[in-house]
Coordinates of C-alpha atoms in Angstrom, one line a residue:
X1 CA 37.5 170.1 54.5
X2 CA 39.4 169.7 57.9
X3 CA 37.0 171.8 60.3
X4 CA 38.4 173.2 63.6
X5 CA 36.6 174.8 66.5
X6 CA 38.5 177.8 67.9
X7 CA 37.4 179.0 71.5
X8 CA 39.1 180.7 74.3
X9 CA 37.6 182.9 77.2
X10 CA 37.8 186.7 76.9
X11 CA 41.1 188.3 76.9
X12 CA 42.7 184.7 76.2
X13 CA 44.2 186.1 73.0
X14 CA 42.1 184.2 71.4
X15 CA 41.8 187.0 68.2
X16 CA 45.5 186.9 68.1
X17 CA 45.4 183.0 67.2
X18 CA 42.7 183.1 64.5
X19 CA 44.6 186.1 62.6
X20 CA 48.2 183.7 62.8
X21 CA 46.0 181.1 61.1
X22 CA 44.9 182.9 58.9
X23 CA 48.4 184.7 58.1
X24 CA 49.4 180.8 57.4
X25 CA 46.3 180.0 55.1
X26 CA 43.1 179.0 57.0
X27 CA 39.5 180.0 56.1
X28 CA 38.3 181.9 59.5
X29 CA 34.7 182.0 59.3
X30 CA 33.9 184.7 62.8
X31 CA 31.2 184.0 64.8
X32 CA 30.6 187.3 66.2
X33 CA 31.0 188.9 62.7
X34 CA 27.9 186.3 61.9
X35 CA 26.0 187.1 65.0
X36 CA 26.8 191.1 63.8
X37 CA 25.6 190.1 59.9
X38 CA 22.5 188.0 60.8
X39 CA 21.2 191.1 62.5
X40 CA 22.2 194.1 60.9
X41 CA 19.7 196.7 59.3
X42 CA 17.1 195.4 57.2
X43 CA 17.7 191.9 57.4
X44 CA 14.5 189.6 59.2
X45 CA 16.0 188.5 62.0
X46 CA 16.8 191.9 63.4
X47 CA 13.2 193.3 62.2
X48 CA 11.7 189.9 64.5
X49 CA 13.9 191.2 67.5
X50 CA 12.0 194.2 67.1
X51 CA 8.7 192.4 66.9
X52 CA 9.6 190.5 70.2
X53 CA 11.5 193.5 72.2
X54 CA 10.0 196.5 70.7
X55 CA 11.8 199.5 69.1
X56 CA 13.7 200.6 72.3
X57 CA 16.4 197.8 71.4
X58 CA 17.4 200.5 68.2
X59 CA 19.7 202.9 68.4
X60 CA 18.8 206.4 66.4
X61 CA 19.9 204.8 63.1
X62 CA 17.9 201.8 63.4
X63 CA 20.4 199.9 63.8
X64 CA 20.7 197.4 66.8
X65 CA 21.7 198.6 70.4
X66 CA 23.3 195.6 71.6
X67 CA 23.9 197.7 75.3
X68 CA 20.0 198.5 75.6
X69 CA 19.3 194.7 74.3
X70 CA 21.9 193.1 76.9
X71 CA 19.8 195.6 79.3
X72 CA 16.4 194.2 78.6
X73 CA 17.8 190.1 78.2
X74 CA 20.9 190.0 80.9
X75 CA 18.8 189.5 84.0
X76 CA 15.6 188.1 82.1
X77 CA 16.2 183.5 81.2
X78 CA 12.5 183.9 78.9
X79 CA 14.0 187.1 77.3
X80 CA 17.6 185.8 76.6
X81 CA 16.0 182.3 75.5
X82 CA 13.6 184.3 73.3
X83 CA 16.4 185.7 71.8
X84 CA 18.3 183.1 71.2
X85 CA 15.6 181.5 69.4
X86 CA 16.0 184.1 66.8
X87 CA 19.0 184.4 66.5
X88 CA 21.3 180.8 66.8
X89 CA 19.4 179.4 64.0
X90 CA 20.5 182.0 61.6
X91 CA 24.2 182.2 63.3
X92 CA 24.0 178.5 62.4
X93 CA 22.8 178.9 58.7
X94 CA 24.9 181.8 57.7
X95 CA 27.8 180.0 59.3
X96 CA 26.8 176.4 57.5
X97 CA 26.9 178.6 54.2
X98 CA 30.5 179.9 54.5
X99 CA 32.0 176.8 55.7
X100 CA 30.2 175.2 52.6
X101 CA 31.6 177.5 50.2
X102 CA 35.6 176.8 51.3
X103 CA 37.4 174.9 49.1
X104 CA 37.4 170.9 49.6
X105 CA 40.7 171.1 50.5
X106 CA 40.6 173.9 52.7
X107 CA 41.3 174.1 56.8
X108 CA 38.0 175.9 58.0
X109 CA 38.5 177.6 61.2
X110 CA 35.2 178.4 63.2
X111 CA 36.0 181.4 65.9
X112 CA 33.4 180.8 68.7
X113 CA 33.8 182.4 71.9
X114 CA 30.8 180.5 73.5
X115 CA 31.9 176.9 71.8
X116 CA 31.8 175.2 75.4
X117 CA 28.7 176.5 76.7
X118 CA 26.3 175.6 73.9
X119 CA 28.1 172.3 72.9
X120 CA 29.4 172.3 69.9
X121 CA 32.5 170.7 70.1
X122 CA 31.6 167.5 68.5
X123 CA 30.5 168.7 65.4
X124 CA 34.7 170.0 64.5
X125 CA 37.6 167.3 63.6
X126 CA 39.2 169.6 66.3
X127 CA 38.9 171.7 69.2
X128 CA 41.2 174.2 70.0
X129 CA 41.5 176.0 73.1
X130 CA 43.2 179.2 73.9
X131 CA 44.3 179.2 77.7
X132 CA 45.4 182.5 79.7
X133 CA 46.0 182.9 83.3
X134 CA 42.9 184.9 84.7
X135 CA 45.0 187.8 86.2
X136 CA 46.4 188.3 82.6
X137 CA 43.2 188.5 81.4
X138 CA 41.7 190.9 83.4
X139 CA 45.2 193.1 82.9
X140 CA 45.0 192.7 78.8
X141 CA 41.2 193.7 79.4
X142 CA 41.5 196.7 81.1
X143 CA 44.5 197.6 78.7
X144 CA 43.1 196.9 75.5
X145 CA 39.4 197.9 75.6
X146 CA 39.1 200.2 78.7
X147 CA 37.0 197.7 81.0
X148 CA 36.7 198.6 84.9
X149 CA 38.1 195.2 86.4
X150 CA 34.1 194.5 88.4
X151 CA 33.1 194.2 84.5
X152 CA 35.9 192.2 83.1
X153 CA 35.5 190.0 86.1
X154 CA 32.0 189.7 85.5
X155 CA 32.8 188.4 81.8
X156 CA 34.8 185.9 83.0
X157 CA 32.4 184.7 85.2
X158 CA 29.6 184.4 83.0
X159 CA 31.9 182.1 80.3
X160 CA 32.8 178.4 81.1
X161 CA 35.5 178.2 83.4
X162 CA 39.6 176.8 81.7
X163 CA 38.3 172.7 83.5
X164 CA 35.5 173.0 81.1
X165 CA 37.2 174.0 78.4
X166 CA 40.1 171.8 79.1
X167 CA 37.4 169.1 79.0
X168 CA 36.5 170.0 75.5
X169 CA 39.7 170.6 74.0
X170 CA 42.0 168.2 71.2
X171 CA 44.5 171.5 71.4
X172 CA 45.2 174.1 74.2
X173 CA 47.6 177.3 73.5
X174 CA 49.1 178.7 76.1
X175 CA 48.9 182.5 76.1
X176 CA 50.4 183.7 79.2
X177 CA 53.9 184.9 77.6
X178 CA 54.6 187.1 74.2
X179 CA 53.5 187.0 70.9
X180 CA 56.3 185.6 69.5
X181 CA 55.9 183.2 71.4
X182 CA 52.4 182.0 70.8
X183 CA 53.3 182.2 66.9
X184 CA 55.7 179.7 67.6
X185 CA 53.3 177.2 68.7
X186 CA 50.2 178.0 66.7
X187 CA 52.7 177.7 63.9
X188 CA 54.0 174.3 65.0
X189 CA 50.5 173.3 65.5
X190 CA 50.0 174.2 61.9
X191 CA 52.6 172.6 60.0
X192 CA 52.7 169.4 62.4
X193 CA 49.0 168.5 62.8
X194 CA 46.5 170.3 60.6
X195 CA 48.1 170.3 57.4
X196 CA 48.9 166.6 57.5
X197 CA 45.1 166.2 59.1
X198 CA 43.4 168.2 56.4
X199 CA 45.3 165.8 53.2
X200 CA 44.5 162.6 55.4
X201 CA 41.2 163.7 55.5
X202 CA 40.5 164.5 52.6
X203 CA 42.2 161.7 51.0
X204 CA 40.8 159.0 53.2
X205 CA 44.3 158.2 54.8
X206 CA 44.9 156.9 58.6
X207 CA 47.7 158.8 60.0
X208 CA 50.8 156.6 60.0
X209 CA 51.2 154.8 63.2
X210 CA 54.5 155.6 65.2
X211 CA 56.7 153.2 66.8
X212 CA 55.2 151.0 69.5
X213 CA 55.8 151.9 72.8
X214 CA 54.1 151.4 76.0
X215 CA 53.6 154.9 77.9
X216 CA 52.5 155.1 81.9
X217 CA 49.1 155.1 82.3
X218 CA 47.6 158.7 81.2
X219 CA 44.4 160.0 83.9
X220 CA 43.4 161.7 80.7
X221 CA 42.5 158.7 78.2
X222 CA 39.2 158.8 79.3
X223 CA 38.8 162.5 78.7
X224 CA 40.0 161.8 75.7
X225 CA 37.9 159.0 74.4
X226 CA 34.5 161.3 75.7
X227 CA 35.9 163.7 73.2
X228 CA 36.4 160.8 70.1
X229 CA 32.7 159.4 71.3
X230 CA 31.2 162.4 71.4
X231 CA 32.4 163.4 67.4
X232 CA 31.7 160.1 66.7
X233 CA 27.8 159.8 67.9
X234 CA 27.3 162.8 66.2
X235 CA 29.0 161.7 63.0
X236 CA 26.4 158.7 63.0
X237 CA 23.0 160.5 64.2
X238 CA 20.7 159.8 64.2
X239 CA 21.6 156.7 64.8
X240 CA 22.0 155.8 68.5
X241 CA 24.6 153.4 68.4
X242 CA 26.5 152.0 71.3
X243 CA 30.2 153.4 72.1
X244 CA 32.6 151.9 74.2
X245 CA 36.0 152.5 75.2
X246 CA 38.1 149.4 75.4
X247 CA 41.3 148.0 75.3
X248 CA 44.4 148.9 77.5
X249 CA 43.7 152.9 77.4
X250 CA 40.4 151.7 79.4
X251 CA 41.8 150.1 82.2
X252 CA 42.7 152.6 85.1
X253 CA 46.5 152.5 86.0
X254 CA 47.7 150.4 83.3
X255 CA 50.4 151.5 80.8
X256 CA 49.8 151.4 77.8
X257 CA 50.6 152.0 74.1
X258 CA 48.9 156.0 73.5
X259 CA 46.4 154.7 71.2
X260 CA 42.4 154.7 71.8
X261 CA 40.5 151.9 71.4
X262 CA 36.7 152.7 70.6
X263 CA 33.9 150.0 70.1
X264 CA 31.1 150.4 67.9
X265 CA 28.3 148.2 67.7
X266 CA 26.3 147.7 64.7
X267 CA 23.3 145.1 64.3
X268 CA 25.0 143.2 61.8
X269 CA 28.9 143.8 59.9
X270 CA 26.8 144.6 56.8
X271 CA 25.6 147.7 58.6
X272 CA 29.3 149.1 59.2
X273 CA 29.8 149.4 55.1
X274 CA 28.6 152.2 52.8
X275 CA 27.1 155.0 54.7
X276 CA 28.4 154.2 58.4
X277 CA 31.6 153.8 56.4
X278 CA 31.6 157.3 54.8
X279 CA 30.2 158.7 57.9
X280 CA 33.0 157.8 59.7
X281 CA 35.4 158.6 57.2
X282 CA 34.2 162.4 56.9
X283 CA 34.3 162.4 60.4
X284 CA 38.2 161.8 60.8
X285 CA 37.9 158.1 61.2
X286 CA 38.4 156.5 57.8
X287 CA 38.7 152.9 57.2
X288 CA 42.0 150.7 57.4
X289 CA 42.5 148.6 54.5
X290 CA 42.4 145.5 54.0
X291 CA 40.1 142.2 56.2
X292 CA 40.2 142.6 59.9
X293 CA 38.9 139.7 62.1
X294 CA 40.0 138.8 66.0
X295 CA 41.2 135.8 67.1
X296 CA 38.4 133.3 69.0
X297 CA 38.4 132.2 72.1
X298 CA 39.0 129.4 72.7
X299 CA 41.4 128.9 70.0
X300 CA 40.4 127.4 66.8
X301 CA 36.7 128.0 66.7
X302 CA 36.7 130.1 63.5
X303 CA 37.3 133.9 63.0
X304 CA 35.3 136.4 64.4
X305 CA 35.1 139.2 61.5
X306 CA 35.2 143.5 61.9
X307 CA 36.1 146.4 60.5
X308 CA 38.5 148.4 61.6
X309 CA 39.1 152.4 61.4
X310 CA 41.8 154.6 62.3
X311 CA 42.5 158.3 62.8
X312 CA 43.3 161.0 60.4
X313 CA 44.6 163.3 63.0
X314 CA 48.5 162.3 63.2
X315 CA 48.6 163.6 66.4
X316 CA 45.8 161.6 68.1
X317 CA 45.8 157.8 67.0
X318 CA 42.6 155.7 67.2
X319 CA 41.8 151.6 66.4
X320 CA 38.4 152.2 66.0
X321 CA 36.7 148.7 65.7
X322 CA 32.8 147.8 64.5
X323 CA 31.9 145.1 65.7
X324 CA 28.3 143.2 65.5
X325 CA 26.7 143.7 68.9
X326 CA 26.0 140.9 70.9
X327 CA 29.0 138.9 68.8
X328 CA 31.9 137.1 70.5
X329 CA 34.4 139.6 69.8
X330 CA 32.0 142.4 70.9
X331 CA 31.6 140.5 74.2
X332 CA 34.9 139.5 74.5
X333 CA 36.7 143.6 74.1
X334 CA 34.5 144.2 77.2
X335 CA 34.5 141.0 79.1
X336 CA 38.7 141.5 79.0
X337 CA 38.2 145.6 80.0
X338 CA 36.4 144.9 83.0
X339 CA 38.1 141.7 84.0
X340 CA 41.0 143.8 84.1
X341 CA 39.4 146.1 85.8
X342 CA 38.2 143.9 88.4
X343 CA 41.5 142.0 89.1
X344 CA 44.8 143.9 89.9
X345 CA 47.0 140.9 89.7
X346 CA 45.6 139.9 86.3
X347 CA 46.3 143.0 85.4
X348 CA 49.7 143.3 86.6
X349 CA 50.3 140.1 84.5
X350 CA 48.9 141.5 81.3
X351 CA 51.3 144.3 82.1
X352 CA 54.5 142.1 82.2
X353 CA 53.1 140.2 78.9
X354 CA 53.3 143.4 77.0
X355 CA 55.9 144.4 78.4
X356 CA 57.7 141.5 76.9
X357 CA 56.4 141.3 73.7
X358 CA 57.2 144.7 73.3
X359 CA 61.0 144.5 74.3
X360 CA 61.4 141.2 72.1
X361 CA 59.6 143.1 69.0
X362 CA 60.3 146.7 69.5
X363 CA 59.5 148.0 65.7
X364 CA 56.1 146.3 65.2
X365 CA 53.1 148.2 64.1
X366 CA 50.9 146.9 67.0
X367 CA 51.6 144.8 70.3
X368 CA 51.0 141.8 68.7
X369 CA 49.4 140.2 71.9
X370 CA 46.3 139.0 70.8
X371 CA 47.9 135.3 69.7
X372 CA 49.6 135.0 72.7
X373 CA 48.0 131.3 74.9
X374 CA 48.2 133.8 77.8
X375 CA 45.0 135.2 76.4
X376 CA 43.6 131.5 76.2
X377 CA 44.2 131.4 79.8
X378 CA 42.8 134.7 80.4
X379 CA 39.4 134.2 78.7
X380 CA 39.1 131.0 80.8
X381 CA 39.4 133.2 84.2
X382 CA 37.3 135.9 82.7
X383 CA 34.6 134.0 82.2
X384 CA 35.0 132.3 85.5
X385 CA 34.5 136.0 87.3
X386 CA 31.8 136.9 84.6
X387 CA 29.9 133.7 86.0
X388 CA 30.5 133.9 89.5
X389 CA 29.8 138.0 89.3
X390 CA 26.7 138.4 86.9
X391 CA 28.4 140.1 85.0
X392 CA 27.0 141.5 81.7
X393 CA 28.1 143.4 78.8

């Protein structure tokens, strides 16, 4: 099942999002209805916050008094720590146990207010954010739930600020003008990018490519490649394999088709079938058909094999490539990268190359490049600098 993390500080309209979803056929599994469940009369894990606090966290129908609790742990790190380790595993559990029970081919949405803070963004195909200007905010929450504006501001402050969030989100909604509005795009967002992402997913399917074009160079592609690591490395745990982002996306101010390339390096290709395979593939990155290999350098010394991956997210195209560490073509992805990095007029004439190629084969899945002798020529400098620089992958 597609798996999305919904998040968005308080007063974002973040409620308002989760219901539309819902009205248009997600599972919302609440994570402050879970927090309410795990700890609601007669269940253990509100009779051990009694152990650990004592009865005066009870209100007269022995139920819990979250106001007196938030008295005794708000100022005390040991007490809110304590009761956190009560209380997140459960949250976790119960939460693991409705998700579970969705239908395969359901689109699970996860309503976490705290997502950011404690880091679970990589465990969702996606992330989506609900942004609203502070000073709306703080108007909706005196409005809509009666809060002096020292306490709403004090909310605020105690969540992740919009950079962080930003940081982790695939998806941010805008909620700074009407509802109407914000239907619109959660129901564009919808049709456009779950559903499709939910049947690739579930049937194993890269998203099509689009056409190729070469787009300016994007300050966010490394933002965006943390995010596809970061789902990735927790896809594969706990396996600590290394992650790299290469290709054009990876070299600062160089255009570049929108697509991420991500390196994975495996001790051997045999170790990139079966489970890293599946792995990957429940994670959003299943396999591309078919035998992939690179073309040596120099020319003519015999193929250096991989597998390759794409994304199931239509919106959000990846070449995910494993690749035996310590192999040529592993060396070679990041020998080019930093090269490129290193050297503004090789880059500029990498630039014009694809540029080119691009104009004289505008409808070709992929740039093509990698054939080109300019490459030839280009691994013959590169290792020239990697010589005279030390430098190692």
């Amino acid at each position: 099942m597609l798996r999305v993390g919904l998040t968005g500080g308080i007063g974002s309209g973040k409620s308002a999002v989760a219901a539309r979803l819902v009205e248009r056929g997600a599972v919302l599994v609440d994570a402050d209805q879970v927090a309410r469940e795990v700890v609601a009369p007669g269940t253990d894990g509100l009779a051990e916050i009694v152990a650990t606090f004592s009865g005066r966290v009870l209100d007269a129908d022995g139920a819990l008094d979250r106001a007196a609790l938030g008295a005794v742990v708000f100022a005390d790190e040991t007490a809110r720590r304590r009761l956190e380790a009560i209380t997140h595993p459960r949250v976790r559990a119960r939460t693991a146990e409705l998700m579970a029970a969705a239908a395969p081919d359901a689109i699970v949405v996860n309503d976490v207010p705290l997502l950011v803070e404690v880091g679970l963004a990589p465990t969702y195909h996606l992330v989506v954010v609900v942004r609203t200007a502070v000073t709306t905010r703080l108007d909706r929450l005196a409005r809509d739930r009666g809060m002096d504006r020292a306490e709403a501001e004090r909310r605020i402050a105690a969540q992740a600020d919009d950079a962080r969030r930003r940081a982790a989100a695939d998806v941010v909604l805008t909620n700074d003008a009407s509802l109407a509005e914000l239907h619109a795009a959660v129901d564009r967002l919808w049709r456009e990018r779950l559903v499709p992402y939910e049947s690739n997913l579930r049937e194993r399917r890269v998203a099509p490519p689009a056409r190729v074009d070469l787009a300016e160079t994007d300050p966010s592609w490394p933002e965006q490649y943390a995010r596809l690591a970061a789902r990735i490395r927790h896809a594969l745990a706990p396996a600590d394999l290394r992650l790299d982002h290469i290709g054009s996306t990876a070299v600062p101010g160089l255009a570049a088709e929108d697509v991420i390339d991500v390196q994975v390096a495996v001790p051997g290709l045999g170790d990139a079938d079966g489970t890293l395979a599946d792995r990957l593939a429940n994670a959003g990155f299943p396999r591309v058909p078919g035998h992939w290999w690179d073309d040596p350098r120099p020319a003519g010394s015999g193929r250096w094999g991989k597998r390759l991956h794409g994304s199931a997210d239509p919106a959000r195209p990846v070449r995910l490539h494993v690749r035996a560490a310590d192999s040529p073509g592993w060396r070679y992805a990041l020998l080019l990268r930093d090269h490129l990095r290193a050297d503004p007029d090789r880059r500029a004439a990498y630039l014009l190359l694809k540029r080119e190629l691009v104009d004289a084969a505008p409808d070709v899945e992929g740039p093509g490049t990698t054939r080109d002798p300019w490459f030839d020529e280009e691994y013959l400098r590169a290792e020239r600098w990697a010589a005279q620089t030390g430098w190692r992958p």
